[in-house]
Amino acid sequence: MDVRWEESGWERLTGRAGRRRLPVWDCTVGLVVGEDSVLLIDPGSCLREGSEVRAEAERLTGRSVTHIAFTHGHFDHVLGAAAFAGAEVFGAVGLAALLSTGREELRGDAVRHGLAEAEAAQAVDLLVPPRHSVSGEWTLELGGVQVLLANVGPGHTGHDLAVFVPGEREVVFCGDLVEESGEPMAGPDATPGQWPAALDRLLSLGGEDALYVPGHGAVVGADFVRAQRATLAARFGVSEA
């Protein structure tokens, strides 16, 4: 156990990767530390939360966050991005356009879920959409580790991105394609009929022994992802291939 990480409220997953479960919405943020660069997966729900994550990440790594990956476009996963000035932002193809044109919907969703009006308005006004769009796979060289960004959706949304981190044990940041602390949420932007196939792609990416990091909840294994896939297939009437 790395005491410094644990004492800061972070869970060290491997030598290169860790994560933290943020309060209120139990949203996971991930951190991948290379020799040259630092990748953050999902920057939190507002500028205040993003600033707290930035300060913690800098304290843990001794460097600034250089890259951000959005697993999808929901408010609790993107609205902290403006706290990371200069970071290169990645998302699934189409997400940048959605975030640019759907700011009022994003603000309204954040407020409906309990974010203060002023915080929601500020974060949406300063929202940083992805500059880099991932249509298939994109490899990030962080120095000593190559991280794979994979467009595995649609499923939970139309723009689901997974982050695969190789190492002594593979780590897959799943976003809300996988949820452990509650039932997977299928909102109006979900594609239920394709969600099980997106989980198949996650399992193919990580394999049997990987650590799968849900968007909400505790880290799980492949068996959990398979069980959630079966539940979703039954729930949405998706037949097996």
Short mmCIF file of C-alpha atoms in Angstrom, two decimals:
data_model
loop_
_atom_site.label_atom_id
_atom_site.label_comp_id
_atom_site.label_asym_id
_atom_site.label_seq_id
_atom_site.Cartn_x
_atom_site.Cartn_y
_atom_site.Cartn_z
CA MET A 1 0.00 0.00 0.00
CA ASP A 2 1.24 3.49 -0.83
CA VAL A 3 0.46 5.37 2.38
CA ARG A 4 0.74 8.77 0.75
CA TRP A 5 -1.96 7.93 -1.79
CA GLU A 6 -4.21 6.21 0.75
CA GLU A 7 -3.89 9.05 3.25
CA SER A 8 -4.97 11.47 0.52
CA GLY A 9 -8.16 9.50 -0.07
CA TRP A 10 -6.91 7.84 -3.27
CA GLU A 11 -6.74 4.13 -4.04
CA ARG A 12 -3.48 3.01 -5.63
CA LEU A 13 -4.33 0.32 -8.19
CA THR A 14 -0.91 -0.34 -9.74
CA GLY A 15 2.46 1.35 -9.88
CA ARG A 16 1.15 3.72 -12.56
CA ALA A 17 -2.58 4.05 -11.87
CA GLY A 18 -4.89 5.09 -9.07
CA ARG A 19 -8.33 6.49 -8.53
CA ARG A 20 -10.56 8.36 -6.13
CA ARG A 21 -14.29 8.16 -5.44
CA LEU A 22 -15.55 11.72 -5.12
CA PRO A 23 -18.30 12.65 -2.63
CA VAL A 24 -21.96 13.41 -3.39
CA TRP A 25 -22.35 11.49 -6.66
CA ASP A 26 -19.70 8.82 -5.94
CA CYS A 27 -18.07 9.58 -9.27
CA THR A 28 -14.67 8.01 -9.90
CA VAL A 29 -11.71 10.02 -11.15
CA GLY A 30 -8.66 8.12 -12.36
CA LEU A 31 -4.99 9.04 -12.53
CA VAL A 32 -2.25 7.51 -14.69
CA VAL A 33 1.28 8.67 -13.96
CA GLY A 34 3.94 8.45 -16.66
CA GLU A 35 7.52 9.57 -16.51
CA ASP A 36 6.77 12.58 -18.70
CA SER A 37 3.01 13.17 -18.48
CA VAL A 38 0.00 12.67 -16.22
CA LEU A 39 -3.44 11.57 -17.45
CA LEU A 40 -6.63 12.29 -15.50
CA ILE A 41 -9.76 10.30 -16.29
CA ASP A 42 -12.88 12.44 -15.65
CA PRO A 43 -12.18 15.72 -13.82
CA GLY A 44 -15.22 15.95 -11.54
CA SER A 45 -18.53 17.80 -11.47
CA CYS A 46 -17.62 21.49 -11.11
CA LEU A 47 -14.68 23.88 -10.90
CA ARG A 48 -14.46 23.55 -7.13
CA GLU A 49 -14.23 19.79 -7.32
CA GLY A 50 -11.86 19.94 -10.28
CA SER A 51 -9.58 22.32 -8.39
CA GLU A 52 -9.47 19.96 -5.43
CA VAL A 53 -8.62 17.03 -7.70
CA ARG A 54 -5.94 19.09 -9.46
CA ALA A 55 -4.29 20.02 -6.16
CA GLU A 56 -4.34 16.40 -4.97
CA ALA A 57 -2.97 15.10 -8.28
CA GLU A 58 -0.12 17.62 -8.20
CA ARG A 59 0.70 16.73 -4.63
CA LEU A 60 0.75 13.00 -5.40
CA THR A 61 2.71 13.18 -8.64
CA GLY A 62 4.78 16.33 -8.27
CA ARG A 63 3.60 17.45 -11.72
CA SER A 64 0.64 19.06 -13.43
CA VAL A 65 -2.02 17.03 -15.22
CA THR A 66 -1.16 17.13 -18.93
CA HIS A 67 -3.98 15.02 -20.41
CA ILE A 68 -7.68 14.53 -19.59
CA ALA A 69 -9.94 11.77 -20.91
CA PHE A 70 -13.72 12.07 -20.70
CA THR A 71 -15.37 8.64 -20.40
CA HIS A 72 -18.65 10.29 -21.48
CA GLY A 73 -20.39 13.64 -21.36
CA HIS A 74 -22.49 13.66 -18.18
CA PHE A 75 -22.02 16.64 -15.88
CA ASP A 76 -20.41 14.76 -12.99
CA HIS A 77 -17.67 13.51 -15.33
CA VAL A 78 -16.80 16.67 -17.31
CA LEU A 79 -17.62 19.96 -15.58
CA GLY A 80 -14.38 20.13 -13.58
CA ALA A 81 -12.22 20.27 -16.71
CA ALA A 82 -11.73 24.04 -16.74
CA ALA A 83 -9.68 23.73 -13.54
CA PHE A 84 -6.89 22.07 -15.58
CA ALA A 85 -5.50 24.87 -17.71
CA GLY A 86 -3.39 23.69 -20.61
CA ALA A 87 -4.34 20.01 -20.41
CA GLU A 88 -5.04 18.19 -23.69
CA VAL A 89 -8.63 16.87 -23.57
CA PHE A 90 -9.76 13.64 -25.27
CA GLY A 91 -13.24 12.24 -25.83
CA ALA A 92 -15.15 9.92 -28.13
CA VAL A 93 -15.87 11.29 -31.58
CA GLY A 94 -18.98 13.49 -31.51
CA LEU A 95 -18.66 14.43 -27.84
CA ALA A 96 -17.08 17.82 -28.52
CA ALA A 97 -20.00 18.88 -30.71
CA LEU A 98 -22.51 17.58 -28.18
CA LEU A 99 -20.93 19.50 -25.31
CA SER A 100 -20.62 22.66 -27.38
CA THR A 101 -24.26 22.71 -28.51
CA GLY A 102 -25.86 21.16 -25.44
CA ARG A 103 -24.62 23.46 -22.70
CA GLU A 104 -28.06 24.45 -21.45
CA GLU A 105 -29.13 20.81 -21.19
CA LEU A 106 -25.90 20.02 -19.33
CA ARG A 107 -26.46 22.89 -16.89
CA GLY A 108 -30.06 21.85 -16.30
CA ASP A 109 -29.09 18.24 -15.69
CA ALA A 110 -26.44 19.29 -13.16
CA VAL A 111 -28.92 21.47 -11.26
CA ARG A 112 -31.60 18.76 -11.28
CA HIS A 113 -29.09 16.40 -9.67
CA GLY A 114 -28.26 18.90 -6.93
CA LEU A 115 -25.36 21.04 -8.14
CA ALA A 116 -25.80 24.66 -7.09
CA GLU A 117 -27.08 26.97 -9.82
CA ALA A 118 -24.08 29.28 -9.65
CA GLU A 119 -21.58 26.44 -9.75
CA ALA A 120 -23.36 24.77 -12.65
CA ALA A 121 -23.54 28.01 -14.65
CA GLN A 122 -19.86 28.80 -14.04
CA ALA A 123 -18.68 25.32 -14.99
CA VAL A 124 -20.79 25.21 -18.15
CA ASP A 125 -19.65 28.68 -19.23
CA LEU A 126 -16.00 27.63 -18.90
CA LEU A 127 -16.50 24.07 -20.14
CA VAL A 128 -13.53 22.67 -22.07
CA PRO A 129 -14.76 20.29 -24.83
CA PRO A 130 -12.42 17.60 -26.14
CA ARG A 131 -9.82 18.86 -28.59
CA HIS A 132 -8.95 15.30 -29.64
CA SER A 133 -11.71 12.97 -30.87
CA VAL A 134 -11.26 9.20 -30.63
CA SER A 135 -13.15 7.30 -33.33
CA GLY A 136 -11.52 3.91 -32.77
CA GLU A 137 -8.43 3.69 -30.60
CA TRP A 138 -5.79 6.24 -29.65
CA THR A 139 -2.51 5.45 -27.90
CA LEU A 140 -1.12 8.04 -25.49
CA GLU A 141 2.59 7.85 -24.69
CA LEU A 142 2.99 9.19 -21.17
CA GLY A 143 6.59 8.12 -20.69
CA GLY A 144 7.19 4.57 -19.56
CA VAL A 145 3.54 3.64 -20.15
CA GLN A 146 1.33 3.63 -23.25
CA VAL A 147 -2.32 4.18 -22.41
CA LEU A 148 -5.00 3.10 -24.87
CA LEU A 149 -8.14 5.21 -25.29
CA ALA A 150 -10.87 3.09 -26.89
CA ASN A 151 -14.22 4.25 -28.25
CA VAL A 152 -16.26 1.25 -27.08
CA GLY A 153 -19.79 2.68 -27.21
CA PRO A 154 -22.50 3.48 -27.72
CA GLY A 155 -24.07 2.08 -24.60
CA HIS A 156 -24.53 4.19 -21.48
CA THR A 157 -24.36 7.20 -23.82
CA GLY A 158 -23.61 7.74 -27.48
CA HIS A 159 -19.99 8.64 -26.67
CA ASP A 160 -18.48 6.07 -24.29
CA LEU A 161 -14.69 6.00 -23.99
CA ALA A 162 -12.70 3.41 -22.03
CA VAL A 163 -9.12 3.84 -20.84
CA PHE A 164 -6.81 0.80 -20.79
CA VAL A 165 -3.64 0.97 -18.71
CA PRO A 166 -1.11 -1.86 -19.11
CA GLY A 167 1.15 -2.89 -16.25
CA GLU A 168 1.75 -5.56 -13.65
CA ARG A 169 -2.03 -5.86 -13.75
CA GLU A 170 -4.12 -4.30 -16.49
CA VAL A 171 -6.56 -1.58 -15.44
CA VAL A 172 -9.64 -0.59 -17.45
CA PHE A 173 -11.44 2.65 -16.57
CA CYS A 174 -14.98 1.93 -17.76
CA GLY A 175 -16.92 5.11 -17.09
CA ASP A 176 -20.61 4.48 -16.44
CA LEU A 177 -20.75 1.50 -18.78
CA VAL A 178 -20.11 -0.33 -15.50
CA GLU A 179 -21.54 0.73 -12.14
CA GLU A 180 -21.00 -1.09 -8.86
CA SER A 181 -22.67 1.13 -6.25
CA GLY A 182 -26.07 0.98 -7.93
CA GLU A 183 -27.90 -0.24 -11.00
CA PRO A 184 -26.51 1.09 -14.32
CA MET A 185 -28.44 4.21 -15.26
CA ALA A 186 -30.04 4.29 -18.69
CA GLY A 187 -31.08 7.85 -19.43
CA PRO A 188 -32.54 9.30 -22.63
CA ASP A 189 -29.08 9.36 -24.25
CA ALA A 190 -28.43 5.64 -23.66
CA THR A 191 -28.40 3.04 -26.43
CA PRO A 192 -29.70 0.01 -24.50
CA GLY A 193 -29.63 -2.39 -27.43
CA GLN A 194 -25.89 -1.90 -27.89
CA TRP A 195 -24.85 -1.65 -24.24
CA PRO A 196 -24.12 -5.39 -23.79
CA ALA A 197 -21.88 -5.32 -26.87
CA ALA A 198 -19.98 -2.38 -25.38
CA LEU A 199 -19.31 -4.50 -22.28
CA ASP A 200 -18.08 -7.30 -24.54
CA ARG A 201 -15.57 -4.83 -25.96
CA LEU A 202 -14.46 -3.86 -22.44
CA LEU A 203 -13.91 -7.51 -21.55
CA SER A 204 -11.99 -8.08 -24.75
CA LEU A 205 -9.83 -5.07 -23.96
CA GLY A 206 -9.01 -6.02 -20.39
CA GLY A 207 -9.21 -9.80 -20.29
CA GLU A 208 -9.87 -12.08 -17.35
CA ASP A 209 -7.38 -10.68 -14.84
CA ALA A 210 -7.79 -6.94 -15.31
CA LEU A 211 -9.08 -4.51 -12.72
CA TYR A 212 -12.26 -2.88 -14.03
CA VAL A 213 -12.91 0.58 -12.59
CA PRO A 214 -16.61 1.58 -12.70
CA GLY A 215 -17.77 5.14 -13.07
CA HIS A 216 -19.41 4.73 -9.66
CA GLY A 217 -18.51 2.19 -6.99
CA ALA A 218 -15.78 -0.25 -6.04
CA VAL A 219 -13.26 -1.77 -8.42
CA VAL A 220 -14.52 -5.07 -9.87
CA GLY A 221 -13.31 -8.06 -11.88
CA ALA A 222 -14.31 -9.61 -15.18
CA ASP A 223 -16.96 -11.81 -13.55
CA PHE A 224 -18.81 -8.72 -12.29
CA VAL A 225 -18.73 -7.13 -15.75
CA ARG A 226 -20.07 -10.33 -17.31
CA ALA A 227 -22.86 -10.52 -14.74
CA GLN A 228 -23.81 -6.90 -15.36
CA ARG A 229 -23.77 -7.59 -19.09
CA ALA A 230 -26.23 -10.47 -18.61
CA THR A 231 -28.46 -8.28 -16.42
CA LEU A 232 -28.52 -5.49 -18.99
CA ALA A 233 -29.19 -7.90 -21.86
CA ALA A 234 -32.17 -9.33 -19.96
CA ARG A 235 -33.38 -5.89 -18.91
CA PHE A 236 -33.32 -4.49 -22.45
CA GLY A 237 -34.32 -7.68 -24.28
CA VAL A 238 -31.03 -8.09 -26.10
CA SER A 239 -30.65 -11.59 -27.54
CA GLU A 240 -27.35 -13.41 -27.35
CA ALA A 241 -25.35 -13.69 -30.56
#
